[in-house]
Short mmCIF file of C-alpha atoms and ligand atoms in Angstrom, two decimals:
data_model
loop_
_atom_site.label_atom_id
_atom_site.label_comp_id
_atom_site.label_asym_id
_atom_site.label_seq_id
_atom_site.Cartn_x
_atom_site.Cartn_y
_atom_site.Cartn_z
CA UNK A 1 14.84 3.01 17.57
CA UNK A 2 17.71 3.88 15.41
CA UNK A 3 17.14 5.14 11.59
CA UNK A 4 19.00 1.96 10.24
CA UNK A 5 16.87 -0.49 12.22
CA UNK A 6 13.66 1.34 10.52
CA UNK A 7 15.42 1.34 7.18
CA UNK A 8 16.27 -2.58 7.78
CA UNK A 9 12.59 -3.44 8.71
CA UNK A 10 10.65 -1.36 6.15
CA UNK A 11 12.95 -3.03 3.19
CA UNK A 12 11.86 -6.58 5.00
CA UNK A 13 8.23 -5.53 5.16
CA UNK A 14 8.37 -4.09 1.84
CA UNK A 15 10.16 -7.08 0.18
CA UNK A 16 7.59 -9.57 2.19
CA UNK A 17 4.44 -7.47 1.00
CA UNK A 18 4.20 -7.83 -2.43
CA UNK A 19 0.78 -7.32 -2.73
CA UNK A 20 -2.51 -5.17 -0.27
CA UNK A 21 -3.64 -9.25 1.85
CA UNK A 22 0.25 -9.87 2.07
CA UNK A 23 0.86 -6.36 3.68
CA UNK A 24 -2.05 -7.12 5.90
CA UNK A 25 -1.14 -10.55 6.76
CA UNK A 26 2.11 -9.30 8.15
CA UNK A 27 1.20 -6.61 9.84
CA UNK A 28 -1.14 -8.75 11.46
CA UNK A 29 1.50 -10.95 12.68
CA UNK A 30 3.56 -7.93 14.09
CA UNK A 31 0.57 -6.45 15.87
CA UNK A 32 -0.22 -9.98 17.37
CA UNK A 33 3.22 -10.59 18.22
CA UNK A 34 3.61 -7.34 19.90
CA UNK A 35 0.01 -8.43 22.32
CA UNK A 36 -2.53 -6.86 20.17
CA UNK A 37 -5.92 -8.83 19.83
CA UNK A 38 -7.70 -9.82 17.22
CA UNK A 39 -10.92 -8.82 16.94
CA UNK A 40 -13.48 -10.40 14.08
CA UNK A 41 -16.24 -7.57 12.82
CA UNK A 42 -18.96 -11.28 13.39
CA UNK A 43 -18.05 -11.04 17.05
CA UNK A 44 -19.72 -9.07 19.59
CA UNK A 45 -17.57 -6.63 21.37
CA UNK A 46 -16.80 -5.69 24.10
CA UNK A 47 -16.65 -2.08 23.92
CA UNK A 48 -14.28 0.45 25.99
CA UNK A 49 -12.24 -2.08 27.92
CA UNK A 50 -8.89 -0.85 27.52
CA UNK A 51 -6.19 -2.49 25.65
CA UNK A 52 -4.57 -3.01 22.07
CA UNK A 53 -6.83 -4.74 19.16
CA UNK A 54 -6.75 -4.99 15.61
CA UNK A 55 -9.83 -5.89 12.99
CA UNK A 56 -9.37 -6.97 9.22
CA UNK A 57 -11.73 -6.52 6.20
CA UNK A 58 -11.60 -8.75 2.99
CA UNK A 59 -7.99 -9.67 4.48
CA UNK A 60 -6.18 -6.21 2.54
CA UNK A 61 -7.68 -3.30 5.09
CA UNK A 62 -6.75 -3.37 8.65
CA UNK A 63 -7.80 -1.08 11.43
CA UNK A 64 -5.29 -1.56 14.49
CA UNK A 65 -6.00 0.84 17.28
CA UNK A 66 -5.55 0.75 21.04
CA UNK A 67 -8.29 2.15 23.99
CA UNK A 68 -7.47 4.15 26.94
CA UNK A 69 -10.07 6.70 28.01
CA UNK A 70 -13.49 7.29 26.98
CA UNK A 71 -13.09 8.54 23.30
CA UNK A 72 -16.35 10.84 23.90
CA UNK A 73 -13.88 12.68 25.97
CA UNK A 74 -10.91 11.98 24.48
CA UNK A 75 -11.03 11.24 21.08
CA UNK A 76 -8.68 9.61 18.78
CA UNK A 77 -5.56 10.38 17.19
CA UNK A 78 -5.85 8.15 13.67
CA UNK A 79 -3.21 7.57 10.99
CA UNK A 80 -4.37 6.48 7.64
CA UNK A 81 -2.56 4.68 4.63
CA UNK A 82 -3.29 2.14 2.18
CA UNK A 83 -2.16 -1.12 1.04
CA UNK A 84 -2.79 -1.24 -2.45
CA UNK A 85 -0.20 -0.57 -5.38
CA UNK A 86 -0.24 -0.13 -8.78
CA UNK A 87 0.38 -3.11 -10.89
CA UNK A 88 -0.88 -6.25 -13.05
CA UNK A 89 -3.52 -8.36 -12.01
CA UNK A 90 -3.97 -11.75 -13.86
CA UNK A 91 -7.43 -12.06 -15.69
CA UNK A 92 -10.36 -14.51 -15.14
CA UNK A 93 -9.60 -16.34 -17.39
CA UNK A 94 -5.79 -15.87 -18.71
CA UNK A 95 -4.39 -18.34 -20.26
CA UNK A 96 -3.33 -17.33 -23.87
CA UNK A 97 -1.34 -19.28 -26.42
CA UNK A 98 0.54 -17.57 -28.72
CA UNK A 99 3.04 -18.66 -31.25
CA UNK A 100 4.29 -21.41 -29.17
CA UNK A 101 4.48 -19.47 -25.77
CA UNK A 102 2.13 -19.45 -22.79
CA UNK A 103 1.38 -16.08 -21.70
CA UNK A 104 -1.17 -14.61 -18.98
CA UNK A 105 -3.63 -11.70 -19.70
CA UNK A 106 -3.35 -9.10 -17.20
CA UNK A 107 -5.99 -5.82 -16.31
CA UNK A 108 -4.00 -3.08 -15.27
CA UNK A 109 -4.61 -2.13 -11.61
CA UNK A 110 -4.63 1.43 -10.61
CA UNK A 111 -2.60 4.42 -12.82
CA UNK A 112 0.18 2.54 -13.21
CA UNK A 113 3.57 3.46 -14.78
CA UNK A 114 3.93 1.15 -17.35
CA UNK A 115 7.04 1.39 -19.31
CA UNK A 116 9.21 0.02 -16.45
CA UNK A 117 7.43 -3.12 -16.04
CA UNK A 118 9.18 -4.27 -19.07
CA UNK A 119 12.44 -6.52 -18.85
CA UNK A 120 11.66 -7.60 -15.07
CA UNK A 121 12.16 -10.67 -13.64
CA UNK A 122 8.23 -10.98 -12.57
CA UNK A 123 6.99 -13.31 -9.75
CA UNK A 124 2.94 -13.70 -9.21
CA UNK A 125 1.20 -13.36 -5.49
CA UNK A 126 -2.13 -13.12 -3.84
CA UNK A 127 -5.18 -14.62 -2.32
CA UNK A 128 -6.92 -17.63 -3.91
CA UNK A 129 -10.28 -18.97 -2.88
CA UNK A 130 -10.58 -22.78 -2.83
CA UNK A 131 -12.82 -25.35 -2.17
CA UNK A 132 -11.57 -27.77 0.23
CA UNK A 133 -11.79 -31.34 1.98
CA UNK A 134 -14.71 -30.05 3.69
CA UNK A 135 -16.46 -29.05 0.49
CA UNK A 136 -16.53 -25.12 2.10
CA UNK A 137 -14.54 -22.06 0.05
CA UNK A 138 -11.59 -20.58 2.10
CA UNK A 139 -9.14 -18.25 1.26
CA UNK A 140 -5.67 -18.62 1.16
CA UNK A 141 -2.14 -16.46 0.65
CA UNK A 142 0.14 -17.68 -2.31
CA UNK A 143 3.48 -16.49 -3.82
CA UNK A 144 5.37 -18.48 -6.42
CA UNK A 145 8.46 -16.36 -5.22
CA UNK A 146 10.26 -17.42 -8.34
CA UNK A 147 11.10 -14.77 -11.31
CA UNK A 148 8.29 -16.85 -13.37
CA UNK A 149 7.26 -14.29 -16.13
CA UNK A 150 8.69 -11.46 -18.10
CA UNK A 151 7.38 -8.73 -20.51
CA UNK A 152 10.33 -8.39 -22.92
CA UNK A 153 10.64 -5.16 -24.69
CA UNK A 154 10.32 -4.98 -28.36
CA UNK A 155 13.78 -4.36 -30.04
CA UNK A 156 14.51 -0.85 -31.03
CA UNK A 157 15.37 -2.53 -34.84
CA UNK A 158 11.82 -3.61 -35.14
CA UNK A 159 10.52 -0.13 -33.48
CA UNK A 160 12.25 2.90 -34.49
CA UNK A 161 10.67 5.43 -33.00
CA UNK A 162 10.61 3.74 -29.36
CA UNK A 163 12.99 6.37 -27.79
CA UNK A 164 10.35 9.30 -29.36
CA UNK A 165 7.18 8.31 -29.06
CA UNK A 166 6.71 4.73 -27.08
CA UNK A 167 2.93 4.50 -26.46
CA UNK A 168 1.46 0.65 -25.21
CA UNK A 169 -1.34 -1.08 -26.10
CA UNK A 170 -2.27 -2.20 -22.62
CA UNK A 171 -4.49 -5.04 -24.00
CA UNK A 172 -1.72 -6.19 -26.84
CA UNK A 173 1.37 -5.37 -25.08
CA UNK A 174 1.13 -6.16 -21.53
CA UNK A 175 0.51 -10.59 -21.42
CA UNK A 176 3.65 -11.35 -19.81
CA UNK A 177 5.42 -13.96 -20.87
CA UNK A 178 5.41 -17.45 -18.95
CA UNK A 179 6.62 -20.63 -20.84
CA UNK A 180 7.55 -21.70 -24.56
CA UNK A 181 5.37 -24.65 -25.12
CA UNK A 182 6.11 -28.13 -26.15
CA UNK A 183 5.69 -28.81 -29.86
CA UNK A 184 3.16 -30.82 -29.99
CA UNK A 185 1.23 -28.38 -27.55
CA UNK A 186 0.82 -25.19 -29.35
CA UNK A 187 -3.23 -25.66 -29.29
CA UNK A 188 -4.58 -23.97 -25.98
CA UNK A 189 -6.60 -27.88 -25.28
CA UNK A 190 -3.12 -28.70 -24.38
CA UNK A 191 -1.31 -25.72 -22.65
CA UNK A 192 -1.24 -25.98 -19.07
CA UNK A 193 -4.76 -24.81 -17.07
CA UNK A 194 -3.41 -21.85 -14.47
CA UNK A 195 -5.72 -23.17 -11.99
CA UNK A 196 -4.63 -26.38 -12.13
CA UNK A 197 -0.79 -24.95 -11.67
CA UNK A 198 -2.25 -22.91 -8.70
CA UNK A 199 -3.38 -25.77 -6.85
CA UNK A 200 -0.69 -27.21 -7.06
CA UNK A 201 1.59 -24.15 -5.61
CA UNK A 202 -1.09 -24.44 -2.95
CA UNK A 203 -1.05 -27.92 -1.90
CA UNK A 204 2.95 -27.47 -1.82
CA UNK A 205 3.42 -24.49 0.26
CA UNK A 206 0.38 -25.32 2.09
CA UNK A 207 -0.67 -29.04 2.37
CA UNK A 208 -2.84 -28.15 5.60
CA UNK A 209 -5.26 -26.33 3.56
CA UNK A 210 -6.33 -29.83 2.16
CA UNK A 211 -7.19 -28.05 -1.62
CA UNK A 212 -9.31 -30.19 -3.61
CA UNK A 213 -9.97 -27.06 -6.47
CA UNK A 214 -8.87 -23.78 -7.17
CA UNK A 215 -12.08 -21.51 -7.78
CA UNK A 216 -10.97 -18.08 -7.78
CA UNK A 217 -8.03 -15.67 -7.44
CA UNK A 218 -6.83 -12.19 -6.73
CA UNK A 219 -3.39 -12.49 -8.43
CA UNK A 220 -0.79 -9.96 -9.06
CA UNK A 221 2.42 -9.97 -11.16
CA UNK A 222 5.60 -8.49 -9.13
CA UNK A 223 9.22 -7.08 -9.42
CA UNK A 224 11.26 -9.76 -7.48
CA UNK A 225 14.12 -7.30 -7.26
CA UNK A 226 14.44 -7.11 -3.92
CA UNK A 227 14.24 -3.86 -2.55
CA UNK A 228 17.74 -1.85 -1.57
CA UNK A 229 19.18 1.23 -0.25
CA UNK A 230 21.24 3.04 -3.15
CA UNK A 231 23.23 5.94 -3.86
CA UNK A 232 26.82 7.34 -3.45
CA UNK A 233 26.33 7.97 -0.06
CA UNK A 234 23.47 5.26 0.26
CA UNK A 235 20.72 8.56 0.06
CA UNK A 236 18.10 6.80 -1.33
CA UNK A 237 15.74 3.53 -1.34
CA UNK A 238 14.50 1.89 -4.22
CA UNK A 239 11.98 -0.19 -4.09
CA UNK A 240 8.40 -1.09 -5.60
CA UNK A 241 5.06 -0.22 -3.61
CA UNK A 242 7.27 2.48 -1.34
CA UNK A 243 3.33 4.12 -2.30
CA UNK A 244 2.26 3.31 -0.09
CA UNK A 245 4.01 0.59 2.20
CA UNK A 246 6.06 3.13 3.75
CA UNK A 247 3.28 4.93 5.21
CA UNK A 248 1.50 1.46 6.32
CA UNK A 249 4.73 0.88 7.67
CA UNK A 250 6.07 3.88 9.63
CA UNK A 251 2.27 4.09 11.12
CA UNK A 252 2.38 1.06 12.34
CA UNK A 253 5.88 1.43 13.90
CA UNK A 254 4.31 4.51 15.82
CA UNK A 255 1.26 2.77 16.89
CA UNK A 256 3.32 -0.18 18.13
CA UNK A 257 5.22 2.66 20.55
CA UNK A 258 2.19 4.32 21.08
CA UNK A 259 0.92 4.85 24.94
CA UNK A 260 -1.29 2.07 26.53
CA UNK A 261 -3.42 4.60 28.07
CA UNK A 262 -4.03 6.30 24.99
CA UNK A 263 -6.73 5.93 22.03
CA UNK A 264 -4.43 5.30 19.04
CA UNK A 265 -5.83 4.32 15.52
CA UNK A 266 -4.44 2.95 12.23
CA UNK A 267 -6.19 2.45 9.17
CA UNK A 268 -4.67 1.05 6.34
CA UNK A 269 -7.50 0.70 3.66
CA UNK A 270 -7.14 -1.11 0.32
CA UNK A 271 -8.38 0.61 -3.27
CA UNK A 272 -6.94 3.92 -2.90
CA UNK A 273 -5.13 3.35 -5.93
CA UNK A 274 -8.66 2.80 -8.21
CA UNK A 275 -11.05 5.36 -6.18
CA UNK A 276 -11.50 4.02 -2.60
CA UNK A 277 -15.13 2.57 -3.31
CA UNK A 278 -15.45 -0.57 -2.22
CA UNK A 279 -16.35 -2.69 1.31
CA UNK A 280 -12.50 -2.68 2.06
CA UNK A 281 -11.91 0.99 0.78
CA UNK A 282 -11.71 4.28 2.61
CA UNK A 283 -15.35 5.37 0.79
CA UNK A 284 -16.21 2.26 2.44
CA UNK A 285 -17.57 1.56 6.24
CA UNK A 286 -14.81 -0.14 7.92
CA UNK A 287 -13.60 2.91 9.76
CA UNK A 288 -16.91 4.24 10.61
CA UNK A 289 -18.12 0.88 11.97
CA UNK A 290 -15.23 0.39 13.70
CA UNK A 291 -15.29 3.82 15.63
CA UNK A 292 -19.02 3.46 15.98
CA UNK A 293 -18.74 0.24 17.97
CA UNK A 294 -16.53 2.11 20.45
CA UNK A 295 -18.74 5.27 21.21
CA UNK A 296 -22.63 3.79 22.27
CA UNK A 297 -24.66 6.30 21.26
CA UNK A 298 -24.81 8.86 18.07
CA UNK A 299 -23.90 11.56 20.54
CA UNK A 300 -20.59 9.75 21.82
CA UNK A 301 -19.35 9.31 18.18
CA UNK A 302 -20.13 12.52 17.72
CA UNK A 303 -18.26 13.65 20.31
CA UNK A 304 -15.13 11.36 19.90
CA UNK A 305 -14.77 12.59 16.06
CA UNK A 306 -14.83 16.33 16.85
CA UNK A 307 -12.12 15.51 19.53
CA UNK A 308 -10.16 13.59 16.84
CA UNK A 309 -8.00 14.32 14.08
CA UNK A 310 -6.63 12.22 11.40
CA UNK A 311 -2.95 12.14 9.61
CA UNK A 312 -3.60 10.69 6.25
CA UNK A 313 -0.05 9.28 5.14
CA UNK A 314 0.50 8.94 1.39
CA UNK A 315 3.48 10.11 -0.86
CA UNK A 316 4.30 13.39 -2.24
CA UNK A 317 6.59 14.18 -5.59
CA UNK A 318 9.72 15.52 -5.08
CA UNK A 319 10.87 17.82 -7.54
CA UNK A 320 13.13 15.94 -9.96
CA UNK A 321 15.98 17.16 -11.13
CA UNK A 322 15.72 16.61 -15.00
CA UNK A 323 12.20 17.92 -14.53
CA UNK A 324 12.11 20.55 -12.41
CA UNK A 325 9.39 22.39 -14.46
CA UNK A 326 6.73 20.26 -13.26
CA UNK A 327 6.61 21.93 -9.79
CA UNK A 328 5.80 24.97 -8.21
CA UNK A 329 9.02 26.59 -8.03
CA UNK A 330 8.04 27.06 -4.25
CA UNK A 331 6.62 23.94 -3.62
CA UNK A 332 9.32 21.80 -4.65
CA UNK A 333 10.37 18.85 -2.04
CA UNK A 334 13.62 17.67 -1.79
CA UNK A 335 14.06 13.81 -0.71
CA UNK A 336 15.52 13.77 2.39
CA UNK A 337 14.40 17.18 3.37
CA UNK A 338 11.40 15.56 5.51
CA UNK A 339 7.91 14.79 5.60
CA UNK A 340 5.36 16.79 3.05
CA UNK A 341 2.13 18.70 3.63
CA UNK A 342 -0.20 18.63 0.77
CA UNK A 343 -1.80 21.45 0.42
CA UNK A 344 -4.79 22.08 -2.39
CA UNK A 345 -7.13 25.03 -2.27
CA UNK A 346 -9.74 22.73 -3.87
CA UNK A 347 -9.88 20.15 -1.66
CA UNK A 348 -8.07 17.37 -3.04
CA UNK A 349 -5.89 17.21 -0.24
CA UNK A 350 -8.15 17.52 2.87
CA UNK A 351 -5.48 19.84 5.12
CA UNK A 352 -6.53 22.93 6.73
CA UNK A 353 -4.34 25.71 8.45
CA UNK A 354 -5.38 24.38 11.43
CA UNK A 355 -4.17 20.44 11.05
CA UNK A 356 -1.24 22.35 9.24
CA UNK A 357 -0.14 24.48 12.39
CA UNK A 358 -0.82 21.31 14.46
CA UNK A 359 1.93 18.64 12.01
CA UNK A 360 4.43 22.00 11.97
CA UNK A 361 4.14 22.10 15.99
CA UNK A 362 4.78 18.47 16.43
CA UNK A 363 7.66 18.29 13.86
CA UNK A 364 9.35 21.08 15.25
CA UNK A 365 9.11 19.21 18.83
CA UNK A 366 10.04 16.11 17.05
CA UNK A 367 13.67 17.75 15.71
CA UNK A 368 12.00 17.07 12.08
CA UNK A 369 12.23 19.22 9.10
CA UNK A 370 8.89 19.67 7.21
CA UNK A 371 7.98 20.92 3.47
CA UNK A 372 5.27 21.72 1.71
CA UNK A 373 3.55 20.70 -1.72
CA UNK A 374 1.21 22.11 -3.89
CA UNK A 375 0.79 21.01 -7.25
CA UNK A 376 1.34 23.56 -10.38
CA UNK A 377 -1.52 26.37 -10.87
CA UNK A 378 -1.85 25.12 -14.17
CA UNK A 379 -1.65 21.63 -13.38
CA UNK A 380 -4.72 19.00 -11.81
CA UNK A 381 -4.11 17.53 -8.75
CA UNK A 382 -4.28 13.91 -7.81
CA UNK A 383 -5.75 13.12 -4.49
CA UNK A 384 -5.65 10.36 -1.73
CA UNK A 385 -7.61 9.03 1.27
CA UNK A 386 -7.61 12.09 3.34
CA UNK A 387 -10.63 13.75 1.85
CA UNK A 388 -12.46 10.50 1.95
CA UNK A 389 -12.15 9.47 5.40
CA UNK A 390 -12.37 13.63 6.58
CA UNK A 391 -15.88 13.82 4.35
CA UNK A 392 -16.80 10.27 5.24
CA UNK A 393 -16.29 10.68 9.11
CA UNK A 394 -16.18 14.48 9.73
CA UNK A 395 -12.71 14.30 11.15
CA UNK A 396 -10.36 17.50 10.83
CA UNK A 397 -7.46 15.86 8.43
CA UNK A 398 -3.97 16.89 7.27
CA UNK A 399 -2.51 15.13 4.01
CA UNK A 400 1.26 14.17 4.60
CA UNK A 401 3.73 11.77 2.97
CA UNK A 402 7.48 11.40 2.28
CA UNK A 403 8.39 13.16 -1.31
CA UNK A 404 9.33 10.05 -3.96
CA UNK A 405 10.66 10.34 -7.36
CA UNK A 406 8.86 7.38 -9.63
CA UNK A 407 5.24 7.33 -8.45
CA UNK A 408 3.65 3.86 -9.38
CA UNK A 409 6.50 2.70 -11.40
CA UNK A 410 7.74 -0.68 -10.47
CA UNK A 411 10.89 0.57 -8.87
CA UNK A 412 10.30 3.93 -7.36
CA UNK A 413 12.77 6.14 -5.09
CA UNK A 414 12.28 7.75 -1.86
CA UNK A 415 15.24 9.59 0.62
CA UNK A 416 16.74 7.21 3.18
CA UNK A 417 16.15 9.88 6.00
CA UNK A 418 12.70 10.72 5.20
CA UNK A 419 10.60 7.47 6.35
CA UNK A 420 12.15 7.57 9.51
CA UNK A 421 11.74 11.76 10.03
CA UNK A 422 8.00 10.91 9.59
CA UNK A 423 8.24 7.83 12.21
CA UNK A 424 9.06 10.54 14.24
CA UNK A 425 6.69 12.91 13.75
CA UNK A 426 3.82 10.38 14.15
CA UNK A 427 5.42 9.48 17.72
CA UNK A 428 4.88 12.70 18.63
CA UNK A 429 1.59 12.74 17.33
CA UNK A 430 0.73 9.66 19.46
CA UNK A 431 2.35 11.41 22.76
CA UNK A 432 0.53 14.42 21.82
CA UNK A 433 -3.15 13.43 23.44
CA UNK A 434 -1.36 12.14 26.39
CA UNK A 435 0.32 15.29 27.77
ZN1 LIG B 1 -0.56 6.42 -2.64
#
């Protein structure tokens, strides 16, 4: 694969993704197109026959892995990411009328960046639960795709101090903006009923679903910028959700190359962004269950985990430019300088010298350059799924990820080069167990 064809797809994926069951649904679709099965967690299975699967939880996690040898013997070389992003999520019950508009209230997912969520041209996707024909609840994707909502900034003439001190009210501030209502409609009775417009997205992108009601949603607003490669000398990519897409991404690139004969994993939980603890989450089971129902007895999984090791893929921060002071002066990644160990003494990155020496090795046979990140002394550290899944399985873990600029900001900005240096490293992490 050449570096422009995995810049090409992850902007597709990225652009087609904009929220956790989207990311899943096509990855899904790429696995299955590229002969892994499906597997449903209902089903019996049949355990250690050899081949390429993938299993999904609440639609946004998804564990693809393929089976060679016995993993008692072998073990597994896993990958994790996650799905989720920072953003908006539309409220229960959001319609609010307010001097003649129609606005939506919105919880804030995850630690969002707020300030540049203001002035986009903001589309709405997710998974809605209906009742259909049949009078059972399914679930279905939706994406109005349109620029259908914007939060407009307030002008600097009626807020003086914006450029000093800007601080939002995230319950006041944040309703974006949908519709200016009809005159003679400025009572909520008469402003439009959001489940009644989602039904109707639903029976017009998908008239085989046979809606008859709208019951419930997971909704999220979006940028609709799509994403792009930028720059003088096109060094960087700017896109939303590059946290963590890219990594869900890039893993699954590897996978897809990785060895038949080989036990591969992938794990791409949703929730990182708000703690990990739920049924689709990486404090959840999914992983656990999923490894357990390859390895019979206690002993086996045993076995299999101390043979295995996981690469936890999330982003690092690069050191910026304008704010250099933030970093350790030695510990400051440069985008396009290649892939990032996270390092932190107190365990909020879960790599040890060990799964350190072992990522060096393999970049260094992979032609990759590697850096390294610890936060400030006097600064806390955030954290990410690889102390979960290493506490919540037992598996030796190493914390990686391409450095960004723009963390959970709506736009952020990673190094062309960098996604594709850490393709490469995982390949050779996948060979690895075979030689
Ligand atoms: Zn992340």
């Amino acid at each position: 694969m050449q570096d422009t064809d995995y810049v090409h797809g992850l902007l597709a994926f990225i652009e087609a993704s904009p929220t956790a069951f989207h990311a899943v649904a096509n990855m899904t679709e790429r696995l299955q197109a590229e002969g892994f099965e499906a597997l449903l967690e209902a089903q019996v299975w049949n355990v250690r026959t050899p081949g390429r699967y993938f299993v999904t939880r609440n639609d946004s996690s998804i564990i693809a892995f393929t089976l060679g040898a016995d993993p008692a013997e072998h073990g597994f070389r896993m990958i994790g990411a996650h799905t989720d992003s920072p953003c908006l999520k539309v409220k229960p019950s959001p319609e609010i009328v307010n001097n003649s508009y129609l606005q939506l209230g919105v919880e804030v997912y995850g630690g969002a960046l707020l300030n540049p969520w203001f002035d986009r041209d903001l589309s709405i996707a997710g998974r809605v639960s209906y009742l259909g024909n049949d009078d059972s609840v399914h679930n279905a994707l939706i994406n109005f795709e349109q620029p259908v909502a914007v939060i407009p900034s307030l002008a600097i003439h009626l807020d003086r101090e914006a450029n000093e001190q800007h601080s939002i009210n995230k319950q006041q501030h944040l309703p974006p903006l949908l519709m200016k209502l009809p005159e003679d409609d400025k009572h909520k009775d008469g402003s439009p009923d959001f489940r009644d417009i989602l039904l109707h997205l639903l029976k017009k992108q998908q008239p085989e679903a046979s809606a008859k009601k709208v019951l419930d949603y997971e909704l999220a607003f979006y940028d609709v910028q799509p994403p792009a490669v930028i720059g003088l000398r096109q060094d960087f990519i700017a896109a939303a959700r590059l946290d963590n897409l890219l990594s869900c991404y890039t893993g699954m690139l590897a996978l897809l190359k990785a060895e038949a004969n080989c036990n591969c994993l992938l794990v791409c939980n949703d929730h990182e962004e708000v703690g990990s603890v739920s049924s689709s989450g990486a404090q959840g089971t999914f992983l656990k269950s999923v490894l357990q129902r390859q390895c019979i007895t206690s002993e086996s999984l045993a076995r299999a985990v101390d043979r295995s090791m996981m690469i936890s893929t999330d982003n690092a921060h690069g050191i910026h430019p304008n704010y250099a002071d933030r970093h350790d002066e030695n510990h400051g990644p440069v985008l396009n300088n290649g892939p990032v160990i996270k390092v932190n003494a107190n365990q909020r990155y879960a790599s040890s010298s060990e799964t350190c020496a072992i990522f060096r090795n393999l970049c260094e046979r992979a032609d990759v350059p590697v850096q390294s990140f610890v936060i400030r002394t006097d600064m806390a550290c955030g954290s990410t799924i690889g102390p979960l899944t290493a506490s919540g399985i037992g598996v030796r873990t190493i914390d990686v990820g391409v450095p960004t600029f723009a963390m959970h900001s709506i736009r952020e900005l990673a190094g062309r080069w960098d996604g594709f240096y850490l393709y490469r490293a995982l390949r050779e992490y996948l060979k690895w167990m075979a030689d």
